[in-house]
Amino acid sequence: MLKPQLHQSRSAQTLFLHKPFIHGSSRSTSLPIWSRPSLLNKHRNVRVGLIPSNTNAVSSSSSSSDSSSTPTTTTKTTSTTTMTTTPTTIQTAPTTPTTTTTTTIVTTEVVTEKFISVKATITVTLTVGGFLSHLGLKRGLDDITDMLGQSLLLELVSAELEPKTGLEKEKVAGFAHKSRRKEGEIIYETDFKVPVHFGEVGAVLVENEHHKEMFLKDIVLDGLPYGSVHLSCNSWVHSKYDNPEKRVFFTNKSYLPSQTPSGLVRLREEELVTLRGNGQGERKFFERIYDYDVYNDLGEPDKNLRLQRPVLGGIEFPYPRRCRTGRPQCEADSLSEKRSNKWYVPRDEAFSEVKQLTFSAKTVYSVMHALVPSLETAMADNDLGFAYFTAIDSLFNEGINLPPFKEQGILKTLLPRLVKVVASGDDVLRFVPPETMNRDKFFWFRDEEFARQTLAGMNPYSLKLVTEWPLKSELDPEIYGPPESAITKEIIEQEIRGFPTVQEVIREKKLFILDYHDLFLPYVSKVREIEGTTLYGSRTLFFLTREGTLRPLAIELTRPPMDGKPQWKQVFQPSWNATGVWLWRLAKAHVLAHDSGYHQLVSHWLRTHCVTEPYIIATNRQLSVMHPIYRLLHPHFRYTMEINALARESLINSGGIIESSFSPGKYSIELSAVAYGKEWRFDQEALPADLIRRGMAVEDPTAPHGLKLTIEDYPFANDGLLMWDAIKQWVTDYVNHYYPDSSLVQTDGELQAWWTEIKTVGHADKKDEPWWPELNTPEDLIGIITTLVWVTSGHHAAVNFGQYVYAGYFPNRPTIARTNMPTEDPSPEFWKNFLKKPEGALLQCFPSQLQATRIMAVLDILSNHSPDEEYIGEKMEAAWVEEPVIKAAFERFKGRLLVIEGIIDDRNANSELKNRNGAGVVPYELLKPFSQPGVTGMGVPYSISI
């Protein structure tokens, strides 16, 4: 018999039952059949029956709010027939005439079912831009929606299919009403009557009835026989007026694809299809679509052809892929994408409002549009350098008087650490002295500090062991000149006390190099065409002393053949005569500018921010939110896509901060693409592999961490390996719980698709490289995940949060060198001026006042920890709490991190470790796991969030 589908319509319909009588006129009565929302909080028991003899069909309706023991009688079928009736009698008289009577017969089938009362509590976070703050007509309509108790429509989804039919069970729906408000949150509630046979709730569908999005924090279901069910949402839910599709939120329990409860299989697959999108059209701000594109939005050729930039990603400039936005192409360059004021990122990748309102990359954007014009106004000559070192000191003492800004107080809001309001009411930009400067005002002048920072500074990723001699370029000599280095064995041997030959020093692993020769040399002639900057290829050699410290030996600067002039190269050494001393200081300034550029463009941007974006895109496209690996990686991807989008908007764009402040100028990001093509390999992004690649360690099963360091007192490596081992053990415990054998890895379709997409789409230009790890065993997966977690946490922290500490006093880390060395084709007047006032030559080589103050302000922001920063191991994800084995593993991980904090403190207090302890030396704390908010020079967040 047919079942009336009472749940399908949202509007009340009317079923008319015609009730003919034996006597009298025909009438009809109506029985309302209510929509699903109308049946949410009460049951209608309907009885329809046949009264014998001349009886009309009747219906009765009763409302109730039955408890779990209340039965419900359900009408199955009604039918009307016409029949002939003959009374049954003893035939002692003439036969009674036959009487034809029309009678309504209602056939019913009674099904009794019990229900469970379930209460849902929904927490919505108050937001500045969401539905709780906006004004106008839409707000009024939303207030009415709240008053009617129809703010959110929730539908409970059973985890299992109907056992008899194999179909999905009927969803149980309810409107949530606003219940109460607490600090920063609104609580909504609703009650459900859930059939006892419903089974476990596996997901909840949510429809936002408001006209604006809302941030859904979590849903808690109470009253179910198997206990409370928690769904951690932490997601923006779009208005149904923007997108009619409901959002699906799964419970916190994780499942491999093969273990997905039958009732959730379809939703799991459809949610991934939604997140992938169709690759068409321009993305809208409320969407959550993840797709790939090349870096073709850094330039603005429609504004000025000088702002045109090449596409990064492809044969000429291999590069990782970014998130697709779908904006139209530029008119002046069809290969470039138009820029706009709104940069799409999938909605849930956006910053929390705490981060937005306290500091963020948006602050960087605001600084560029508020501070820089003020600085340009305050400084009559934007190319003017500092006349004296005391003028640099004044940035920290008196500061810079800023002209009135049209929005009063905005700079104070954006840069509370730096912008002070003086008695006159004017704003003053006054920098906070970094800890390095506080401890030793002349720290930047010392050669030993120059060398120490290669091991314990903001770029500990560049130093390499010298393994071959003589040093030789791999560039084409027809274009770049003779490949042999000008650093001869005689130069080195006169400096290496106690060792007879260079070969002996190399054999004893005592010679190290910063090598920016072959990477930078092809860009020298191009960069020198840019006004106000210059460039060399460079090599810097260091000698490992008996104390375990490094001593600089020589710097080689090279200019290729250009402008009709032959190759020029010269070696500079620490000297004991005045001219030699100042030439050495100038050569160091050039090397530091090279190292600063490489640090920002390669060690920082490329190797953390840029390469991680494809990991995030693939994770969201191929791994369901129910997947345990998705839930392991999710905290490590928090905010990265938004910070990258904002970097494209105002940091790495044409004419942006990087191009205007670093030596490679407009070729800066292009140079990072060259480094990606030549140097980047996934298998060498793991910390142990990176150290081995650079010759800074060798495998040794008997040594701690399985590695023997070439320089025992290498603060970054020593602390980093502690962090690496802790991460690897946590990942091992996690992976082994869900993948006890290799077959589960090999047959996990989502996991295999995820890794394939990372290799062949996200890093498409490297897809054919043989060094990509295989993914066949739990051990393979552990290695891959540990590398991803390290890159987003330890690696990024080591190169980011020390930026103001080490570069806040810019002579220590100049980002640009503006003049050539005095010995490169000098004019008589230039040489005369150098000899007369060498300090002036150094100051002229340093960044201009505008460049220095701009980059110092940006580095202060980038070195800052947000008040809502989530440090690795500090907070347990809700999904991990659900699984006792994972919860216990995380607690062990957190305990190990607390131990690491103590070990680092002990190391910094050890006077025998000269690279992290000494007079005026800043202790190495960049890999201490936890920190307070602000510029602290410590703390390892889960993710690349700034």
JSON list of N, CA and C in Angstrom, two decimals, residues 31 42-47 59-66 71:
[
{"chain": "A", "resi": 31, "resn": "LEU", "atom": "N", "xyz": [-8.76, 17.06, 6.16]},
{"chain": "A", "resi": 31, "resn": "LEU", "atom": "CA", "xyz": [-7.74, 16.66, 7.13]},
{"chain": "A", "resi": 31, "resn": "LEU", "atom": "C", "xyz": [-6.42, 17.28, 6.72]},
{"chain": "A", "resi": 42, "resn": "LYS", "atom": "N", "xyz": [5.53, 18.21, 17.66]},
{"chain": "A", "resi": 42, "resn": "LYS", "atom": "CA", "xyz": [4.35, 17.50, 18.14]},
{"chain": "A", "resi": 42, "resn": "LYS", "atom": "C", "xyz": [3.94, 16.49, 17.07]},
{"chain": "A", "resi": 43, "resn": "HIS", "atom": "N", "xyz": [3.24, 15.46, 17.55]},
{"chain": "A", "resi": 43, "resn": "HIS", "atom": "CA", "xyz": [2.80, 14.40, 16.64]},
{"chain": "A", "resi": 43, "resn": "HIS", "atom": "C", "xyz": [1.28, 14.47, 16.51]},
{"chain": "A", "resi": 44, "resn": "ARG", "atom": "N", "xyz": [0.81, 14.23, 15.33]},
{"chain": "A", "resi": 44, "resn": "ARG", "atom": "CA", "xyz": [-0.62, 14.16, 15.10]},
{"chain": "A", "resi": 44, "resn": "ARG", "atom": "C", "xyz": [-1.00, 12.70, 14.93]},
{"chain": "A", "resi": 45, "resn": "ASN", "atom": "N", "xyz": [-1.80, 12.17, 15.87]},
{"chain": "A", "resi": 45, "resn": "ASN", "atom": "CA", "xyz": [-2.27, 10.79, 15.76]},
{"chain": "A", "resi": 45, "resn": "ASN", "atom": "C", "xyz": [-3.58, 10.79, 14.99]},
{"chain": "A", "resi": 46, "resn": "VAL", "atom": "N", "xyz": [-3.60, 10.22, 13.84]},
{"chain": "A", "resi": 46, "resn": "VAL", "atom": "CA", "xyz": [-4.77, 10.25, 12.96]},
{"chain": "A", "resi": 46, "resn": "VAL", "atom": "C", "xyz": [-5.38, 8.86, 12.90]},
{"chain": "A", "resi": 47, "resn": "ARG", "atom": "N", "xyz": [-6.67, 8.77, 13.19]},
{"chain": "A", "resi": 47, "resn": "ARG", "atom": "CA", "xyz": [-7.36, 7.49, 13.10]},
{"chain": "A", "resi": 47, "resn": "ARG", "atom": "C", "xyz": [-8.49, 7.63, 12.07]},
{"chain": "A", "resi": 59, "resn": "SER", "atom": "N", "xyz": [-12.72, 11.00, 10.84]},
{"chain": "A", "resi": 59, "resn": "SER", "atom": "CA", "xyz": [-11.32, 11.16, 11.19]},
{"chain": "A", "resi": 59, "resn": "SER", "atom": "C", "xyz": [-11.23, 11.88, 12.51]},
{"chain": "A", "resi": 60, "resn": "SER", "atom": "N", "xyz": [-10.27, 11.53, 13.28]},
{"chain": "A", "resi": 60, "resn": "SER", "atom": "CA", "xyz": [-10.04, 12.24, 14.54]},
{"chain": "A", "resi": 60, "resn": "SER", "atom": "C", "xyz": [-8.59, 12.63, 14.61]},
{"chain": "A", "resi": 61, "resn": "SER", "atom": "N", "xyz": [-8.33, 13.78, 15.17]},
{"chain": "A", "resi": 61, "resn": "SER", "atom": "CA", "xyz": [-6.96, 14.29, 15.24]},
{"chain": "A", "resi": 61, "resn": "SER", "atom": "C", "xyz": [-6.66, 14.72, 16.65]},
{"chain": "A", "resi": 62, "resn": "SER", "atom": "N", "xyz": [-5.53, 14.29, 17.17]},
{"chain": "A", "resi": 62, "resn": "SER", "atom": "CA", "xyz": [-5.13, 14.69, 18.53]},
{"chain": "A", "resi": 62, "resn": "SER", "atom": "C", "xyz": [-3.69, 15.12, 18.53]},
{"chain": "A", "resi": 63, "resn": "SER", "atom": "N", "xyz": [-3.40, 16.22, 19.20]},
{"chain": "A", "resi": 63, "resn": "SER", "atom": "CA", "xyz": [-2.04, 16.72, 19.29]},
{"chain": "A", "resi": 63, "resn": "SER", "atom": "C", "xyz": [-1.43, 16.25, 20.59]},
{"chain": "A", "resi": 64, "resn": "SER", "atom": "N", "xyz": [-0.13, 16.02, 20.55]},
{"chain": "A", "resi": 64, "resn": "SER", "atom": "CA", "xyz": [0.57, 15.63, 21.77]},
{"chain": "A", "resi": 64, "resn": "SER", "atom": "C", "xyz": [2.02, 16.01, 21.67]},
{"chain": "A", "resi": 65, "resn": "SER", "atom": "N", "xyz": [2.66, 16.10, 22.79]},
{"chain": "A", "resi": 65, "resn": "SER", "atom": "CA", "xyz": [4.12, 16.26, 22.83]},
{"chain": "A", "resi": 65, "resn": "SER", "atom": "C", "xyz": [4.65, 15.06, 23.57]},
{"chain": "A", "resi": 66, "resn": "ASP", "atom": "N", "xyz": [4.47, 13.91, 22.93]},
{"chain": "A", "resi": 66, "resn": "ASP", "atom": "CA", "xyz": [4.74, 12.64, 23.60]},
{"chain": "A", "resi": 66, "resn": "ASP", "atom": "C", "xyz": [6.19, 12.47, 23.97]},
{"chain": "A", "resi": 71, "resn": "PRO", "atom": "N", "xyz": [3.34, 6.04, 21.58]},
{"chain": "A", "resi": 71, "resn": "PRO", "atom": "CA", "xyz": [3.16, 5.40, 20.28]},
{"chain": "A", "resi": 71, "resn": "PRO", "atom": "C", "xyz": [2.47, 6.34, 19.32]}
]
